[in-house]
């Protein structure tokens, strides 16, 4: 019997390292055969799969994205759900599926697993918002890219005496903004966990400017001013019915410029944060998770996924990944806030 692997949801640097590690360990230790489903659950539903062997995974851990392709296809919602997946697995002699994905994907995996499907999982997201694991691969790369970008934005800020705003991803949590903002020495870090007034932002910008600095602000896409009821979004909903966030930086810039008289520009980093080569930290984490999830599949520990606790790879149930977003604790924000302005 073969093991299937799929990557679902947004791509994250390190996905290929997970795939490579699982395949190489399985082949080396057990002569295990693998297949890869193309484009997440879509490939399962459409029976679109490819053989995955040593040759296919050669040298891929340094490649960003996923060699299998991904999508945000929901396996339920008119796509056949567990019956269709069971049928495809049986016809292709697939005993279990390793599901690599974020919260939406793991929620679907939990539902399918409750219906008796033999699934094991690996948490994945650049947002680092899954509570069952201390870090997800992809996060470190996204933070590094955001930090490098802010270092570059400072060049223009310093040269023109402008206020520069970098908008980063992260959905409803501020981890990417917090870490990249601290690393880049931003004068304000605006995150979804901390509603903030425009007056406060102006105070930080003015204070930095008065000291002769070009103010640098990092804002998370899910940030809300204290006057807002929802995060800014203008691009509809994704396949799981969640709003596609983005654009808050461009909303803040003209207000800051008008109120301070400081020329202000916003840059949305967007998918650049998910692109390119994974950092070595992400490659190592992804490789360890890939090897560990293979053990879960061989041990038939259905409904379980691998996670990082401290420096150890542990096993947790799908349900532990869900419902509870891992938000930035107050203490982490407070320590960063001391240096704002
Ligand atoms: O969850 C990862 C993430 O990059 C979020 O930070 C962002 O809000 C979202 O995915 C973007 O999704 P898409 O690639 O579908 O536009």
Short mmCIF file of C-alpha atoms and ligand atoms in Angstrom, two decimals:
data_model
loop_
_atom_site.label_atom_id
_atom_site.label_comp_id
_atom_site.label_asym_id
_atom_site.label_seq_id
_atom_site.Cartn_x
_atom_site.Cartn_y
_atom_site.Cartn_z
CA UNK A 1 0.00 0.00 0.00
CA UNK A 2 1.12 3.51 -0.74
CA UNK A 3 1.12 6.73 1.24
CA UNK A 4 -0.32 9.87 -0.39
CA UNK A 5 0.97 13.37 0.31
CA UNK A 6 -0.80 16.65 -0.34
CA UNK A 7 -0.05 20.32 0.29
CA UNK A 8 -3.06 22.58 0.71
CA UNK A 9 -3.74 26.27 1.46
CA UNK A 10 -1.24 29.05 0.84
CA UNK A 11 2.26 27.94 -0.14
CA UNK A 12 4.93 28.35 2.56
CA UNK A 13 8.72 28.06 2.30
CA UNK A 14 9.64 24.60 3.62
CA UNK A 15 6.81 22.54 2.09
CA UNK A 16 9.23 20.78 -0.24
CA UNK A 17 11.57 19.93 2.62
CA UNK A 18 8.67 18.16 4.41
CA UNK A 19 7.83 16.15 1.28
CA UNK A 20 11.48 15.22 0.67
CA UNK A 21 12.10 14.13 4.26
CA UNK A 22 9.02 11.89 4.45
CA UNK A 23 9.75 10.25 1.09
CA UNK A 24 13.46 9.70 1.70
CA UNK A 25 12.98 8.29 5.18
CA UNK A 26 10.14 6.02 4.05
CA UNK A 27 12.07 4.70 1.08
CA UNK A 28 15.33 4.26 2.96
CA UNK A 29 13.90 2.48 5.99
CA UNK A 30 10.93 0.54 4.57
CA UNK A 31 11.02 0.72 0.78
CA UNK A 32 7.75 2.61 1.23
CA UNK A 33 6.00 3.88 -1.92
CA UNK A 34 4.47 7.36 -2.14
CA UNK A 35 2.20 9.32 -4.44
CA UNK A 36 1.66 13.06 -4.49
CA UNK A 37 -1.76 14.61 -5.04
CA UNK A 38 -1.61 17.69 -7.23
CA UNK A 39 -2.98 20.99 -5.91
CA UNK A 40 -4.22 19.97 -2.48
CA UNK A 41 -7.66 18.42 -2.02
CA UNK A 42 -8.39 19.29 -5.66
CA UNK A 43 -5.98 16.54 -6.73
CA UNK A 44 -7.71 14.01 -4.50
CA UNK A 45 -11.16 14.90 -5.76
CA UNK A 46 -10.02 14.93 -9.40
CA UNK A 47 -7.77 11.87 -8.95
CA UNK A 48 -4.79 13.86 -10.16
CA UNK A 49 -1.70 12.21 -8.71
CA UNK A 50 1.94 11.55 -9.50
CA UNK A 51 4.47 9.02 -8.24
CA UNK A 52 6.81 10.44 -5.62
CA UNK A 53 10.17 8.76 -5.30
CA UNK A 54 13.79 9.57 -4.59
CA UNK A 55 14.18 11.04 -8.07
CA UNK A 56 11.22 13.45 -7.72
CA UNK A 57 12.38 14.85 -4.37
CA UNK A 58 16.05 15.22 -5.21
CA UNK A 59 17.44 18.62 -4.17
CA UNK A 60 14.05 20.22 -3.45
CA UNK A 61 14.42 21.29 0.19
CA UNK A 62 16.00 24.57 -0.86
CA UNK A 63 13.12 25.35 -3.25
CA UNK A 64 10.27 27.57 -2.08
CA UNK A 65 6.64 26.75 -2.89
CA UNK A 66 5.54 23.15 -3.37
CA UNK A 67 6.41 20.74 -6.16
CA UNK A 68 2.90 19.27 -5.75
CA UNK A 69 1.08 22.55 -6.27
CA UNK A 70 -1.55 23.77 -3.84
CA UNK A 71 -5.04 25.24 -3.74
CA UNK A 72 -7.57 26.38 -1.20
CA UNK A 73 -10.11 23.79 -2.46
CA UNK A 74 -12.45 22.64 0.29
CA UNK A 75 -12.97 18.83 0.09
CA UNK A 76 -16.55 19.27 1.32
CA UNK A 77 -18.70 22.03 -0.29
CA UNK A 78 -20.01 20.00 -3.22
CA UNK A 79 -16.71 18.19 -3.80
CA UNK A 80 -17.75 14.74 -2.61
CA UNK A 81 -16.28 14.80 0.90
CA UNK A 82 -15.16 11.53 2.52
CA UNK A 83 -16.93 9.19 0.07
CA UNK A 84 -15.10 10.58 -2.92
CA UNK A 85 -11.74 10.52 -1.10
CA UNK A 86 -12.26 6.90 0.04
CA UNK A 87 -13.08 5.87 -3.53
CA UNK A 88 -9.93 7.53 -4.96
CA UNK A 89 -7.73 6.06 -2.22
CA UNK A 90 -9.06 2.53 -2.75
CA UNK A 91 -8.67 2.64 -6.53
CA UNK A 92 -5.06 3.83 -6.22
CA UNK A 93 -4.11 1.52 -3.35
CA UNK A 94 -3.39 4.38 -0.98
CA UNK A 95 -3.54 3.46 2.67
CA UNK A 96 -3.20 6.90 4.22
CA UNK A 97 -2.66 10.57 3.35
CA UNK A 98 -0.16 13.00 4.87
CA UNK A 99 -1.90 16.37 4.85
CA UNK A 100 0.34 19.44 5.02
CA UNK A 101 -1.65 22.60 5.60
CA UNK A 102 -2.79 25.51 7.73
CA UNK A 103 -5.83 26.02 9.90
CA UNK A 104 -8.44 25.69 7.12
CA UNK A 105 -6.80 22.55 5.78
CA UNK A 106 -6.39 20.97 9.20
CA UNK A 107 -10.04 21.75 10.05
CA UNK A 108 -11.09 19.83 6.93
CA UNK A 109 -8.64 17.03 7.81
CA UNK A 110 -10.13 16.78 11.30
CA UNK A 111 -13.66 16.51 9.89
CA UNK A 112 -12.56 13.83 7.42
CA UNK A 113 -10.64 11.98 10.09
CA UNK A 114 -13.75 12.00 12.33
CA UNK A 115 -15.50 10.30 9.40
CA UNK A 116 -12.90 7.52 9.57
CA UNK A 117 -10.38 8.56 6.93
CA UNK A 118 -6.75 7.57 7.65
CA UNK A 119 -5.07 10.98 7.75
CA UNK A 120 -2.04 12.42 9.54
CA UNK A 121 -0.92 16.04 9.40
CA UNK A 122 1.83 18.62 9.38
CA UNK A 123 0.93 22.20 10.38
CA UNK A 124 2.02 24.85 7.90
CA UNK A 125 1.65 28.61 7.81
CA UNK A 126 3.84 31.67 7.53
CA UNK A 127 1.43 33.35 9.99
CA UNK A 128 2.61 31.17 12.93
CA UNK A 129 -0.95 31.25 14.29
CA UNK A 130 -1.47 27.55 15.08
CA UNK A 131 -1.66 27.14 18.84
CA UNK A 132 -0.60 23.47 18.96
CA UNK A 133 2.93 24.22 17.78
CA UNK A 134 5.50 26.75 18.95
CA UNK A 135 6.64 27.61 15.42
CA UNK A 136 5.55 26.66 11.94
CA UNK A 137 8.01 26.40 9.07
CA UNK A 138 7.70 29.33 6.66
CA UNK A 139 7.41 31.87 9.47
CA UNK A 140 11.16 32.39 9.85
CA UNK A 141 11.56 32.94 6.11
CA UNK A 142 8.65 35.41 6.01
CA UNK A 143 10.13 37.36 8.94
CA UNK A 144 13.54 37.46 7.27
CA UNK A 145 12.06 38.73 4.00
CA UNK A 146 9.99 41.37 5.84
CA UNK A 147 13.06 42.47 7.83
CA UNK A 148 15.21 42.75 4.69
CA UNK A 149 12.41 44.71 3.00
CA UNK A 150 12.18 47.18 5.87
CA UNK A 151 15.94 47.66 5.86
CA UNK A 152 15.55 48.61 2.19
CA UNK A 153 12.55 50.87 2.82
CA UNK A 154 14.66 52.78 5.32
CA UNK A 155 16.99 53.79 2.49
CA UNK A 156 14.22 55.76 0.82
CA UNK A 157 12.82 56.95 4.15
CA UNK A 158 16.21 58.32 5.22
CA UNK A 159 17.03 59.84 1.83
CA UNK A 160 13.71 61.66 1.43
CA UNK A 161 12.87 62.24 5.10
CA UNK A 162 9.70 60.24 4.61
CA UNK A 163 7.57 58.09 6.88
CA UNK A 164 7.61 54.56 5.45
CA UNK A 165 4.91 51.98 6.18
CA UNK A 166 5.48 48.28 5.50
CA UNK A 167 2.34 46.15 5.48
CA UNK A 168 3.00 42.50 6.25
CA UNK A 169 0.84 39.37 6.20
CA UNK A 170 -0.28 37.34 9.20
CA UNK A 171 -4.04 37.27 8.90
CA UNK A 172 -5.52 37.79 12.41
CA UNK A 173 -2.26 37.54 14.37
CA UNK A 174 0.71 39.89 14.52
CA UNK A 175 3.68 37.51 14.73
CA UNK A 176 5.30 38.48 11.42
CA UNK A 177 4.89 42.19 12.22
CA UNK A 178 6.18 41.79 15.78
CA UNK A 179 9.30 39.82 14.87
CA UNK A 180 10.22 41.72 11.70
CA UNK A 181 9.41 45.06 13.34
CA UNK A 182 11.68 44.29 16.30
CA UNK A 183 14.44 43.05 13.99
CA UNK A 184 14.23 46.14 11.76
CA UNK A 185 13.88 48.58 14.67
CA UNK A 186 10.49 49.92 13.54
CA UNK A 187 9.18 53.01 15.36
CA UNK A 188 5.72 51.43 15.64
CA UNK A 189 4.44 47.87 15.28
CA UNK A 190 0.70 47.67 14.62
CA UNK A 191 -0.86 44.24 15.15
CA UNK A 192 -4.39 42.81 15.18
CA UNK A 193 -4.18 41.93 18.88
CA UNK A 194 -3.78 45.61 19.81
CA UNK A 195 -6.38 48.08 18.57
CA UNK A 196 -4.66 51.47 18.53
CA UNK A 197 -5.82 55.07 18.05
CA UNK A 198 -4.68 57.29 15.22
CA UNK A 199 -3.56 59.83 17.86
CA UNK A 200 -1.17 57.26 19.33
CA UNK A 201 0.28 56.40 15.90
CA UNK A 202 0.77 60.11 15.16
CA UNK A 203 2.56 60.53 18.50
CA UNK A 204 5.02 57.73 17.67
CA UNK A 205 5.62 59.09 14.15
CA UNK A 206 6.14 62.65 15.39
CA UNK A 207 8.46 61.57 18.18
CA UNK A 208 10.72 59.63 15.78
CA UNK A 209 10.67 62.53 13.30
CA UNK A 210 11.51 65.10 15.99
CA UNK A 211 14.64 63.10 16.81
CA UNK A 212 15.68 63.38 13.18
CA UNK A 213 14.64 59.86 12.21
CA UNK A 214 12.60 58.83 9.18
CA UNK A 215 9.67 57.06 10.87
CA UNK A 216 9.27 53.37 9.97
CA UNK A 217 5.99 51.62 10.74
CA UNK A 218 5.17 47.96 10.27
CA UNK A 219 1.47 47.14 10.13
CA UNK A 220 -0.03 43.70 10.06
CA UNK A 221 -2.75 43.20 7.43
CA UNK A 222 -5.25 42.33 10.19
CA UNK A 223 -4.62 45.48 12.26
CA UNK A 224 -7.60 47.59 13.29
CA UNK A 225 -7.69 51.19 14.44
CA UNK A 226 -9.77 51.63 17.59
CA UNK A 227 -12.48 53.13 15.37
CA UNK A 228 -12.77 49.99 13.19
CA UNK A 229 -15.08 46.98 13.73
CA UNK A 230 -13.31 44.64 11.28
CA UNK A 231 -9.90 44.42 9.63
CA UNK A 232 -9.65 46.20 6.30
CA UNK A 233 -10.46 43.95 3.33
CA UNK A 234 -11.52 44.70 -0.20
CA UNK A 235 -10.91 41.43 -2.07
CA UNK A 236 -13.85 39.23 -1.06
CA UNK A 237 -13.74 35.84 0.65
CA UNK A 238 -11.57 32.74 0.17
CA UNK A 239 -12.86 29.15 -0.36
CA UNK A 240 -13.29 28.73 3.40
CA UNK A 241 -15.40 31.91 3.63
CA UNK A 242 -12.64 33.97 5.27
CA UNK A 243 -12.06 37.59 4.19
CA UNK A 244 -8.93 38.19 2.10
CA UNK A 245 -7.15 40.86 4.12
CA UNK A 246 -4.88 43.63 2.86
CA UNK A 247 -4.71 47.34 2.17
CA UNK A 248 -4.59 48.87 5.67
CA UNK A 249 -1.14 50.41 5.03
CA UNK A 250 -2.51 52.43 2.11
CA UNK A 251 -5.40 53.58 4.32
CA UNK A 252 -3.10 54.82 7.09
CA UNK A 253 -0.54 56.60 4.88
CA UNK A 254 -2.63 59.61 3.71
CA UNK A 255 -3.98 60.21 7.21
CA UNK A 256 -0.48 60.22 8.71
CA UNK A 257 0.75 62.54 5.96
CA UNK A 258 -2.15 64.94 6.42
CA UNK A 259 -1.89 65.08 10.19
CA UNK A 260 1.92 65.30 10.49
CA UNK A 261 2.93 67.05 7.28
CA UNK A 262 5.50 64.25 6.77
CA UNK A 263 5.43 62.73 3.31
CA UNK A 264 4.31 59.12 3.84
CA UNK A 265 4.43 56.04 1.61
CA UNK A 266 3.03 52.55 2.14
CA UNK A 267 4.38 49.31 0.67
CA UNK A 268 2.42 46.08 0.83
CA UNK A 269 4.89 43.20 0.87
CA UNK A 270 2.23 40.64 -0.02
CA UNK A 271 3.26 37.31 -1.48
CA UNK A 272 6.94 38.27 -1.63
CA UNK A 273 6.93 37.11 2.01
CA UNK A 274 6.07 33.57 0.96
CA UNK A 275 8.45 33.39 -1.97
CA UNK A 276 11.92 32.09 -2.68
CA UNK A 277 14.43 30.07 -0.73
CA UNK A 278 13.49 28.92 2.80
CA UNK A 279 15.88 29.89 5.61
CA UNK A 280 18.00 27.12 7.08
CA UNK A 281 15.84 27.21 10.24
CA UNK A 282 12.73 26.50 8.17
CA UNK A 283 14.46 23.74 6.19
CA UNK A 284 15.58 21.98 9.36
CA UNK A 285 12.18 22.30 11.05
CA UNK A 286 10.37 21.13 7.92
CA UNK A 287 12.74 18.17 7.50
CA UNK A 288 12.26 17.06 11.11
CA UNK A 289 8.46 17.37 10.80
CA UNK A 290 8.48 15.42 7.53
CA UNK A 291 10.40 12.54 9.08
CA UNK A 292 8.18 12.54 12.18
CA UNK A 293 4.91 12.53 10.24
CA UNK A 294 6.10 9.51 8.29
CA UNK A 295 6.37 7.65 11.61
CA UNK A 296 2.78 8.67 12.45
CA UNK A 297 1.58 7.24 9.14
CA UNK A 298 3.53 3.98 9.56
CA UNK A 299 2.19 3.67 13.14
CA UNK A 300 -1.35 4.31 11.85
CA UNK A 301 -1.88 7.17 14.28
CA UNK A 302 -4.81 8.60 12.33
CA UNK A 303 -6.12 12.02 13.33
CA UNK A 304 -2.73 13.05 14.73
CA UNK A 305 -0.26 15.64 13.57
CA UNK A 306 3.32 16.57 14.38
CA UNK A 307 4.21 19.80 16.17
CA UNK A 308 7.16 21.64 17.68
CA UNK A 309 7.23 22.07 21.48
CA UNK A 310 10.38 23.87 22.51
CA UNK A 311 12.98 22.06 20.44
CA UNK A 312 11.16 18.71 20.43
CA UNK A 313 8.92 17.28 17.72
CA UNK A 314 5.78 15.94 19.42
CA UNK A 315 2.44 14.43 18.40
CA UNK A 316 -0.89 16.24 18.94
CA UNK A 317 -4.48 15.64 17.81
CA UNK A 318 -5.87 17.65 14.87
CA UNK A 319 -8.34 19.25 17.28
CA UNK A 320 -5.50 20.93 19.18
CA UNK A 321 -4.62 22.89 16.06
CA UNK A 322 -8.08 24.34 15.71
CA UNK A 323 -10.32 26.94 17.24
CA UNK A 324 -7.60 28.60 19.27
CA UNK A 325 -5.51 31.08 17.32
CA UNK A 326 -2.02 31.56 18.76
CA UNK A 327 -2.07 35.31 19.24
CA UNK A 328 0.75 37.61 20.37
CA UNK A 329 0.62 37.73 24.19
CA UNK A 330 0.27 41.12 25.87
CA UNK A 331 3.71 40.79 27.47
CA UNK A 332 5.42 40.29 24.10
CA UNK A 333 3.74 43.43 22.73
CA UNK A 334 4.49 45.46 25.87
CA UNK A 335 8.21 44.70 25.74
CA UNK A 336 8.34 45.79 22.08
CA UNK A 337 6.23 48.92 22.74
CA UNK A 338 8.82 50.40 25.11
CA UNK A 339 10.99 51.14 22.08
CA UNK A 340 8.26 52.70 19.87
CA UNK A 341 8.40 56.35 18.83
O1 LIG B 1 -2.12 32.24 5.67
C1 LIG B 1 -1.06 32.67 4.91
C2 LIG B 1 -1.40 33.94 4.17
O2 LIG B 1 -0.25 34.35 3.44
C3 LIG B 1 -1.93 35.08 5.03
O3 LIG B 1 -0.91 35.75 5.72
C4 LIG B 1 -2.64 35.93 4.00
O4 LIG B 1 -3.67 36.68 4.59
C5 LIG B 1 -3.21 34.89 3.07
O5 LIG B 1 -2.45 33.70 3.24
C6 LIG B 1 -3.20 35.29 1.62
O6 LIG B 1 -3.86 34.31 0.88
P1 LIG B 1 -3.82 34.19 -0.70
O7 LIG B 1 -2.48 33.68 -1.09
O8 LIG B 1 -4.90 33.22 -1.00
O9 LIG B 1 -4.06 35.56 -1.25
#
